[in-house]
Amino acid sequence: MQKQVYLQTYGCQMNERDSEEILGMLTAQGYGLVQREEEADVILLNTCSVRAHAEERAFGKMGLMQQLKQERPDLVLGILGCMAKAQREAIFRRLPQVDLVAGPAEIYDLPDLLAKIAEKRQREGLGVATRLMAVDRKVRPLDQKPAGDHRQGRVTAFVTIMEGCDKKCAYCIVPVTRGQEVSRPIGEILEEVQQLARAGFKQVMLLGQNVNSYGKRFPDGSGYQGPKRRERLLALEDDGREETPADSHDDGTRLCDFPVLLRQIDAETGIPWVKFTTSHPFDAHERLFRAMAECRSVCEFLHLPVQSGSDRLLRAMRRGYTVESYLAKVARLRELCPGISLSTDIIVGFPGETDEDFEATMALMERVRYDSAFIFKYSPRPGTEAAKWVDDVPRQVKEARNQAALALQARISREKLERWVGREIEVLLEERNRRGQLAGHTRGHLNVVCDGPDALIGELATVRVQRVTATTLIGVLA
Ligand code: SAM
Ligand code: SF4
């Protein structure tokens, strides 16, 4: 009989994309997909460890699933993704009925791991949980992508271009859970985007923890910081020259970095709109801004997480830039791409954050006037550098700063949106929202809703903006 799988995803778009791949892989193996836990033979949670809250939700959910397993001992329970790696010991301690713990680098092993569980059960019976753990790979074998895919919808497609993160931001668990950076070969990405364009997708969102360092390391060891780099640097030194990006190529003839990838996607794939996330400010530079300005398909939108407006905290966070250098990049970007939308991530309540530090963050928000911002209250993540420091900003202070930053951003977002009232804007209509309206995004990633027929879902349309909320443009089809 066909086995049924239920999968719940926590966290970021990279996890959503991983889940599409997991479901594709399992359906290619003959599994069916169900929307209700009670109908499943295999229950998988694809988890996130970036903040404590996401982990606690997954622990809570799996606790409930353990109760189901008491009635149905044949049920397989698995925890996948970042929490599997970060909380490997705690999972089996707190959730003794869990059968499988598999990290982000092991998702392609899933069919084999499930087969192992089935074999073990045949040998030993159903009585005890299998407690299989697979978390040791350093990097995901991106060159061994399995068959199968399960993309949601047909409008926007997520495309992973790199895995892992080589930065060491003091607060962040991602380098621990997702391991060393590795980039997908450019040919594979171009082929995937071409196929998506042919299948009718209108937009791709290129995904990576730091897309700006795309091309640093490919699965075969090449890349602009691969083993040949030292030789190239020495050769340049012999010539009495300094390294330029064009010298940092992977094979001695051609540089393959993120601006190159954007230009090739623009030139070769026919996809109408390209967006990407996330850009670390340290690696966002002139070459990127020029590619954004010159490629028609690359949308006027950049998510550029600043985290704090205080140089002292940026240093403690190990972000590698100052407020001044960040603002200089924003100014240059706005020069090359006038009208570009900017969004950011901000952490409030980082260890040692004083009122002055927080005021500096608020001042930076006022200065940049982001179109939107994600504001996070700091939570210590075991295994990170900052987790060893005293989490000294009291909970109420974190909460108050969070509310103040949210209120400031809501005002700025609204003011920026209000400039659109009475004007027309191009929108990619993506779905029907819960109120039954058509909903989509602009090239600048602004939310838009309007009334209209189903036939327009997946189409580019012009909307005349009539009014706004703090987050959304509301209008009519023009
Ligand atoms: N790679 C991206 C970058 O460098 O900006 C961000 C990836 S991270 C998964 C998403 C956001 O979560 C970060 O930008 C940061 O604001 C937030 N974050 C990460 N660790 C955090 C922590 N321990 N507490 C609160 N927020 C955190
Ligand atoms: Fe985390 Fe920093 Fe890497 Fe982003 S760049 S994933 S915040 S370590």
Short mmCIF file of C-alpha atoms in Angstrom, two decimals, residues 55-457:
data_model
loop_
_atom_site.label_atom_id
_atom_site.label_comp_id
_atom_site.label_asym_id
_atom_site.label_seq_id
_atom_site.Cartn_x
_atom_site.Cartn_y
_atom_site.Cartn_z
CA GLU A 55 12.65 25.57 17.90
CA GLU A 56 10.16 25.54 20.73
CA ARG A 57 7.26 25.42 18.27
CA ALA A 58 8.77 22.38 16.58
CA PHE A 59 9.44 20.66 19.93
CA GLY A 60 5.81 21.32 20.88
CA LYS A 61 4.45 19.99 17.60
CA MET A 62 6.56 16.83 17.72
CA GLY A 63 5.44 16.30 21.33
CA LEU A 64 1.86 16.12 20.06
CA MET A 65 2.89 13.77 17.27
CA GLN A 66 4.38 11.42 19.87
CA GLN A 67 0.88 11.04 21.31
CA LEU A 68 -0.35 9.94 17.85
CA LYS A 69 2.42 7.37 17.78
CA GLN A 70 1.15 5.79 20.96
CA GLU A 71 -2.01 4.83 19.09
CA ARG A 72 -0.11 4.06 15.85
CA PRO A 73 3.32 2.53 16.66
CA ASP A 74 4.00 2.06 12.93
CA LEU A 75 4.18 5.85 12.47
CA VAL A 76 7.61 7.23 11.51
CA LEU A 77 8.54 10.55 13.15
CA GLY A 78 11.40 12.60 11.74
CA ILE A 79 13.00 15.94 12.54
CA LEU A 80 14.89 17.44 9.60
CA GLY A 81 16.81 20.64 8.98
CA CYS A 82 18.70 23.04 11.22
CA MET A 83 17.26 21.90 14.55
CA ALA A 84 18.30 18.33 13.76
CA LYS A 85 21.88 19.54 13.63
CA ALA A 86 21.77 22.11 16.46
CA GLN A 87 19.70 20.08 18.93
CA ARG A 88 20.70 16.54 18.01
CA GLU A 89 21.14 15.37 21.61
CA ALA A 90 18.21 17.28 23.08
CA ILE A 91 15.80 15.87 20.48
CA PHE A 92 16.15 12.24 21.51
CA ARG A 93 16.17 13.27 25.18
CA ARG A 94 13.03 15.40 24.97
CA LEU A 95 11.30 13.36 22.24
CA PRO A 96 12.12 9.67 22.82
CA GLN A 97 9.64 8.48 20.18
CA VAL A 98 11.41 10.25 17.30
CA ASP A 99 12.79 7.80 14.71
CA LEU A 100 14.93 10.06 12.55
CA VAL A 101 17.05 13.18 12.97
CA ALA A 102 18.63 14.40 9.70
CA GLY A 103 20.46 17.71 9.16
CA PRO A 104 20.21 20.13 6.23
CA ALA A 105 23.20 18.57 4.47
CA GLU A 106 21.53 15.14 4.61
CA ILE A 107 18.17 15.87 2.99
CA TYR A 108 19.11 14.01 -0.18
CA ASP A 109 19.72 10.88 1.94
CA LEU A 110 16.12 10.85 3.09
CA PRO A 111 14.82 7.99 0.89
CA ASP A 112 17.74 5.79 2.06
CA LEU A 113 17.22 6.76 5.69
CA LEU A 114 13.51 5.90 5.51
CA ALA A 115 14.38 2.56 3.88
CA LYS A 116 16.81 1.84 6.75
CA ILE A 117 14.07 2.53 9.29
CA ALA A 118 11.72 0.15 7.47
CA GLU A 119 14.40 -2.58 7.41
CA LYS A 120 15.18 -2.16 11.10
CA ARG A 121 11.51 -2.39 11.98
CA GLN A 122 11.17 -5.57 9.97
CA ARG A 123 14.09 -7.06 11.83
CA GLU A 124 13.30 -5.81 15.31
CA GLY A 125 9.58 -5.07 15.36
CA LEU A 126 7.73 -1.81 16.00
CA GLY A 127 8.18 -1.55 19.77
CA VAL A 128 11.02 0.99 20.01
CA ALA A 129 11.85 4.17 18.11
CA THR A 130 14.66 3.70 15.58
CA ARG A 131 16.59 6.82 16.67
CA LEU A 132 18.55 7.11 13.46
CA MET A 133 20.79 10.17 13.36
CA ALA A 134 22.38 11.65 10.21
CA VAL A 135 23.97 15.03 10.84
CA ASP A 136 27.69 14.75 10.07
CA ARG A 137 28.21 15.98 6.51
CA LYS A 138 30.13 19.26 6.23
CA VAL A 139 28.36 20.36 3.04
CA ARG A 140 25.31 19.26 1.10
CA PRO A 141 26.34 17.27 -2.00
CA LEU A 142 24.83 19.81 -4.40
CA ASP A 143 26.20 17.93 -7.39
CA GLN A 144 24.12 14.87 -6.46
CA LYS A 145 20.69 16.44 -6.56
CA PRO A 146 18.06 13.70 -6.58
CA ALA A 147 15.19 13.37 -9.03
CA GLY A 148 11.81 14.87 -8.24
CA ASP A 149 10.50 18.29 -7.38
CA HIS A 150 7.34 19.59 -5.86
CA ARG A 151 7.16 23.28 -6.60
CA GLN A 152 4.19 25.11 -5.19
CA GLY A 153 2.08 27.16 -7.59
CA ARG A 154 3.22 28.29 -11.00
CA VAL A 155 4.10 31.96 -10.57
CA THR A 156 7.19 32.40 -8.40
CA ALA A 157 9.84 29.71 -8.08
CA PHE A 158 12.53 29.56 -5.43
CA VAL A 159 15.92 28.56 -6.84
CA THR A 160 18.69 27.68 -4.42
CA ILE A 161 22.01 28.92 -5.79
CA MET A 162 24.21 28.17 -2.79
CA GLU A 163 24.19 26.36 0.52
CA GLY A 164 25.80 27.11 3.87
CA CYS A 165 27.52 30.23 5.16
CA ASP A 166 31.20 31.04 5.73
CA LYS A 167 30.52 34.16 7.82
CA LYS A 168 30.74 33.99 11.58
CA CYS A 169 28.15 36.50 12.80
CA ALA A 170 28.38 36.19 16.58
CA TYR A 171 24.63 35.61 17.13
CA CYS A 172 23.90 33.24 14.25
CA ILE A 173 23.57 29.45 14.29
CA VAL A 174 23.39 29.05 10.49
CA PRO A 175 27.11 28.36 9.90
CA VAL A 176 26.83 25.55 12.48
CA THR A 177 23.65 24.04 11.10
CA ARG A 178 24.13 24.55 7.37
CA GLY A 179 27.90 24.21 7.24
CA GLN A 180 30.44 25.56 4.82
CA GLU A 181 29.41 27.58 1.77
CA VAL A 182 29.11 25.75 -1.52
CA SER A 183 27.68 27.15 -4.77
CA ARG A 184 25.65 25.30 -7.37
CA PRO A 185 27.36 25.13 -10.76
CA ILE A 186 26.17 27.98 -12.98
CA GLY A 187 25.12 25.66 -15.83
CA GLU A 188 22.66 23.83 -13.57
CA ILE A 189 21.14 27.07 -12.34
CA LEU A 190 20.75 28.48 -15.86
CA GLU A 191 19.13 25.24 -17.02
CA GLU A 192 16.71 25.25 -14.08
CA VAL A 193 15.71 28.89 -14.64
CA GLN A 194 15.27 28.23 -18.39
CA GLN A 195 12.97 25.30 -17.60
CA LEU A 196 11.00 27.41 -15.13
CA ALA A 197 10.57 30.16 -17.73
CA ARG A 198 9.40 27.60 -20.29
CA ALA A 199 6.94 26.17 -17.73
CA GLY A 200 5.39 29.64 -17.44
CA PHE A 201 6.88 30.90 -14.18
CA LYS A 202 7.12 34.69 -14.22
CA GLN A 203 9.56 35.20 -11.39
CA VAL A 204 12.45 33.43 -9.70
CA MET A 205 13.75 34.16 -6.24
CA LEU A 206 17.41 33.15 -6.04
CA LEU A 207 18.21 31.85 -2.57
CA GLY A 208 21.35 31.65 -0.46
CA GLN A 209 22.45 32.79 2.99
CA ASN A 210 24.80 35.20 1.28
CA VAL A 211 24.12 35.21 -2.46
CA ASN A 212 26.83 37.84 -2.91
CA SER A 213 29.54 35.29 -2.29
CA TYR A 214 28.15 32.97 -4.98
CA GLY A 215 30.98 31.30 -6.88
CA LYS A 216 33.45 31.29 -4.02
CA ARG A 217 33.48 27.48 -3.86
CA PHE A 218 31.87 24.98 -6.25
CA PRO A 219 31.35 21.29 -5.41
CA ASP A 220 34.41 20.28 -7.49
CA GLY A 221 36.65 22.57 -5.44
CA SER A 222 36.92 25.31 -8.07
CA GLY A 223 35.66 28.84 -7.42
CA TYR A 224 37.14 32.27 -6.97
CA GLN A 225 38.50 31.31 -3.60
CA GLY A 226 39.24 27.72 -4.53
CA PRO A 227 42.68 26.06 -4.27
CA LYS A 228 44.06 27.86 -7.33
CA ARG A 229 43.55 31.27 -5.76
CA ARG A 230 46.89 31.36 -3.97
CA GLU A 231 48.72 30.55 -7.21
CA ARG A 232 46.87 33.34 -8.98
CA LEU A 233 47.65 35.83 -6.24
CA LEU A 234 51.32 34.90 -6.40
CA ALA A 235 51.30 35.27 -10.19
CA LEU A 236 49.73 38.72 -9.87
CA GLU A 237 52.31 39.69 -7.29
CA ASP A 238 55.06 38.63 -9.69
CA ASP A 239 53.47 40.92 -12.30
CA GLY A 240 53.39 43.75 -9.76
CA ARG A 241 49.57 43.99 -10.03
CA GLU A 242 46.75 44.01 -7.48
CA GLU A 243 43.88 41.54 -7.59
CA THR A 244 40.67 42.71 -9.27
CA PRO A 245 37.46 40.67 -9.34
CA ALA A 246 38.23 39.71 -12.93
CA ASP A 247 41.43 38.04 -11.76
CA SER A 248 39.65 35.89 -9.22
CA HIS A 249 38.25 33.48 -11.75
CA ASP A 250 37.67 29.79 -11.21
CA ASP A 251 39.40 28.20 -14.18
CA GLY A 252 42.00 30.72 -15.25
CA THR A 253 39.77 32.18 -17.93
CA ARG A 254 36.46 33.27 -16.55
CA LEU A 255 35.19 34.73 -13.31
CA CYS A 256 31.94 33.20 -12.13
CA ASP A 257 30.49 35.25 -9.29
CA PHE A 258 27.03 36.58 -8.41
CA PRO A 259 26.99 39.57 -10.83
CA VAL A 260 28.05 37.18 -13.62
CA LEU A 261 25.24 34.79 -12.64
CA LEU A 262 22.68 37.63 -12.71
CA ARG A 263 23.87 38.81 -16.12
CA GLN A 264 23.70 35.30 -17.58
CA ILE A 265 20.24 34.63 -16.15
CA ASP A 266 19.15 37.93 -17.68
CA ALA A 267 20.70 37.18 -21.06
CA GLU A 268 19.96 33.49 -21.44
CA THR A 269 16.85 32.32 -19.61
CA GLY A 270 13.88 34.47 -20.63
CA ILE A 271 12.53 34.64 -17.06
CA PRO A 272 10.68 37.96 -16.73
CA TRP A 273 11.53 38.90 -13.13
CA VAL A 274 14.52 37.96 -10.96
CA LYS A 275 14.78 38.70 -7.23
CA PHE A 276 17.26 37.32 -4.73
CA THR A 277 17.93 37.02 -1.02
CA THR A 278 20.00 37.38 1.15
CA SER A 279 22.77 39.90 0.43
CA HIS A 280 25.35 40.40 3.12
CA PRO A 281 26.35 44.09 3.01
CA PHE A 282 30.05 43.24 3.29
CA ASP A 283 29.94 41.44 -0.08
CA ALA A 284 27.48 43.78 -1.83
CA HIS A 285 29.49 46.07 -4.07
CA GLU A 286 29.68 48.13 -7.24
CA ARG A 287 29.76 45.11 -9.58
CA LEU A 288 26.48 43.86 -8.07
CA PHE A 289 24.83 47.30 -8.22
CA ARG A 290 25.86 47.70 -11.87
CA ALA A 291 24.50 44.28 -12.78
CA MET A 292 21.23 45.19 -11.03
CA ALA A 293 21.05 48.49 -12.89
CA GLU A 294 21.84 46.98 -16.28
CA CYS A 295 19.81 43.73 -16.29
CA ARG A 296 16.19 44.35 -17.27
CA SER A 297 14.89 41.19 -15.57
CA VAL A 298 16.60 41.91 -12.23
CA CYS A 299 14.02 43.70 -10.11
CA GLU A 300 14.54 46.97 -8.25
CA PHE A 301 14.63 45.38 -4.83
CA LEU A 302 17.42 44.59 -2.39
CA HIS A 303 17.19 42.97 1.03
CA LEU A 304 20.29 44.27 2.79
CA PRO A 305 20.27 43.26 6.46
CA VAL A 306 21.98 45.90 8.59
CA GLN A 307 21.26 44.32 12.03
CA SER A 308 22.24 47.44 14.01
CA GLY A 309 22.94 51.16 13.62
CA SER A 310 25.70 51.13 16.23
CA ASP A 311 29.29 50.58 15.10
CA ARG A 312 30.12 49.16 18.51
CA LEU A 313 27.45 46.47 18.15
CA LEU A 314 28.25 45.81 14.49
CA ARG A 315 31.81 45.06 15.64
CA ALA A 316 30.57 42.80 18.43
CA MET A 317 28.27 41.05 15.96
CA ARG A 318 31.30 40.51 13.64
CA ARG A 319 29.44 41.94 10.68
CA GLY A 320 32.51 43.35 8.94
CA TYR A 321 31.10 46.79 8.03
CA THR A 322 30.46 50.11 9.74
CA VAL A 323 27.38 52.33 9.60
CA GLU A 324 29.35 54.68 7.35
CA SER A 325 30.44 51.99 4.86
CA TYR A 326 26.88 50.55 4.84
CA LEU A 327 25.38 53.98 4.12
CA ALA A 328 27.96 54.59 1.37
CA LYS A 329 26.84 51.36 -0.32
CA VAL A 330 23.18 52.34 -0.03
CA ALA A 331 23.94 55.77 -1.52
CA ARG A 332 25.86 54.27 -4.46
CA LEU A 333 23.10 51.71 -5.07
CA ARG A 334 20.47 54.46 -5.08
CA GLU A 335 22.61 56.46 -7.50
CA LEU A 336 22.81 53.54 -9.94
CA CYS A 337 19.26 52.26 -9.36
CA PRO A 338 17.06 55.26 -8.48
CA GLY A 339 13.80 54.29 -6.81
CA ILE A 340 15.06 50.88 -5.70
CA SER A 341 13.17 49.32 -2.75
CA LEU A 342 15.24 48.34 0.25
CA SER A 343 14.41 46.02 3.09
CA THR A 344 16.48 44.93 6.07
CA ASP A 345 16.80 42.76 9.17
CA ILE A 346 17.36 44.34 12.57
CA ILE A 347 18.18 42.66 15.87
CA VAL A 348 17.16 44.48 19.06
CA GLY A 349 18.47 43.56 22.49
CA PHE A 350 21.82 42.14 21.39
CA PRO A 351 24.11 41.64 24.44
CA GLY A 352 25.40 45.00 25.64
CA GLU A 353 22.90 47.06 23.59
CA THR A 354 22.47 50.39 25.41
CA ASP A 355 19.75 52.99 24.89
CA GLU A 356 22.26 54.95 22.79
CA ASP A 357 22.98 51.92 20.59
CA PHE A 358 19.27 51.39 20.06
CA GLU A 359 18.74 55.10 19.29
CA ALA A 360 21.52 54.79 16.70
CA THR A 361 19.59 51.92 15.06
CA MET A 362 16.41 54.02 15.01
CA ALA A 363 18.38 56.93 13.53
CA LEU A 364 19.75 54.66 10.81
CA MET A 365 16.23 53.44 10.00
CA GLU A 366 15.10 57.08 9.66
CA ARG A 367 18.11 57.86 7.50
CA VAL A 368 17.78 54.91 5.07
CA ARG A 369 13.97 54.88 5.10
CA TYR A 370 13.63 51.19 4.27
CA ASP A 371 10.50 50.06 2.48
CA SER A 372 10.19 47.24 5.00
CA ALA A 373 12.13 45.69 7.84
CA PHE A 374 12.11 42.47 9.84
CA ILE A 375 12.77 43.29 13.47
CA PHE A 376 13.97 40.43 15.70
CA LYS A 377 14.43 40.27 19.44
CA TYR A 378 17.82 38.72 20.13
CA SER A 379 17.73 35.18 21.50
CA PRO A 380 20.95 33.36 22.43
CA ARG A 381 21.62 30.32 20.27
CA PRO A 382 23.74 27.64 21.95
CA GLY A 383 26.82 26.98 19.86
CA THR A 384 27.27 30.61 18.76
CA GLU A 385 29.90 33.03 20.02
CA ALA A 386 27.34 35.44 21.50
CA ALA A 387 25.69 32.65 23.50
CA LYS A 388 28.75 32.77 25.78
CA TRP A 389 28.03 36.42 26.61
CA VAL A 390 25.52 37.58 29.20
CA ASP A 391 22.11 38.11 27.60
CA ASP A 392 21.90 41.32 29.60
CA VAL A 393 19.08 43.29 27.96
CA PRO A 394 15.98 42.56 30.07
CA ARG A 395 13.02 40.95 28.32
CA GLN A 396 10.78 44.03 28.83
CA VAL A 397 13.45 46.30 27.34
CA LYS A 398 13.82 44.03 24.30
CA GLU A 399 10.06 44.05 23.92
CA ALA A 400 9.83 47.86 24.23
CA ARG A 401 12.62 48.36 21.66
CA ASN A 402 10.96 45.84 19.36
CA GLN A 403 7.66 47.73 19.56
CA ALA A 404 9.37 51.10 19.02
CA ALA A 405 11.27 49.85 15.96
CA LEU A 406 8.12 48.22 14.54
CA ALA A 407 6.15 51.44 15.01
CA LEU A 408 8.86 53.53 13.35
CA GLN A 409 9.08 51.16 10.40
CA ALA A 410 5.28 51.03 10.06
CA ARG A 411 5.22 54.84 9.81
CA ILE A 412 8.04 54.95 7.25
CA SER A 413 6.58 52.09 5.18
CA ARG A 414 3.20 53.79 5.11
CA GLU A 415 4.65 57.16 4.12
CA LYS A 416 6.58 55.53 1.30
CA LEU A 417 3.54 53.59 0.10
CA GLU A 418 1.34 56.70 0.19
CA ARG A 419 3.40 58.21 -2.60
CA TRP A 420 1.82 55.63 -4.89
CA VAL A 421 -1.79 56.72 -4.28
CA GLY A 422 -3.32 57.83 -7.58
CA ARG A 423 -0.47 56.32 -9.61
CA GLU A 424 -0.23 53.13 -11.68
CA ILE A 425 2.15 50.32 -10.84
CA GLU A 426 3.12 47.03 -12.50
CA VAL A 427 2.24 43.98 -10.42
CA LEU A 428 2.82 40.27 -10.72
CA LEU A 429 -0.46 38.77 -9.50
CA GLU A 430 0.41 35.65 -7.56
CA GLU A 431 -2.64 34.30 -5.71
CA ARG A 432 -6.02 34.95 -4.16
CA ASN A 433 -5.71 36.12 -0.56
CA ARG A 434 -7.98 35.05 2.29
CA ARG A 435 -10.36 37.92 1.53
CA GLY A 436 -10.75 36.68 -2.03
CA GLN A 437 -8.77 39.53 -3.62
CA LEU A 438 -5.95 39.09 -6.11
CA ALA A 439 -2.61 39.59 -4.36
CA GLY A 440 0.86 40.05 -5.71
CA HIS A 441 4.09 42.01 -5.61
CA THR A 442 5.67 44.81 -7.59
CA ARG A 443 9.22 44.71 -8.94
CA GLY A 444 10.18 46.54 -5.74
CA HIS A 445 8.52 43.72 -3.77
CA LEU A 446 5.70 45.92 -2.47
CA ASN A 447 2.48 44.05 -1.60
CA VAL A 448 -0.51 44.88 -3.81
CA VAL A 449 -4.14 43.72 -3.68
CA CYS A 450 -6.99 44.36 -6.11
CA ASP A 451 -10.18 42.68 -7.34
CA GLY A 452 -10.08 40.68 -10.57
CA PRO A 453 -10.64 37.33 -12.29
CA ASP A 454 -8.69 34.09 -11.62
CA ALA A 455 -7.34 34.23 -15.16
CA LEU A 456 -5.00 37.02 -14.08
CA ILE A 457 -3.18 34.88 -11.51
#
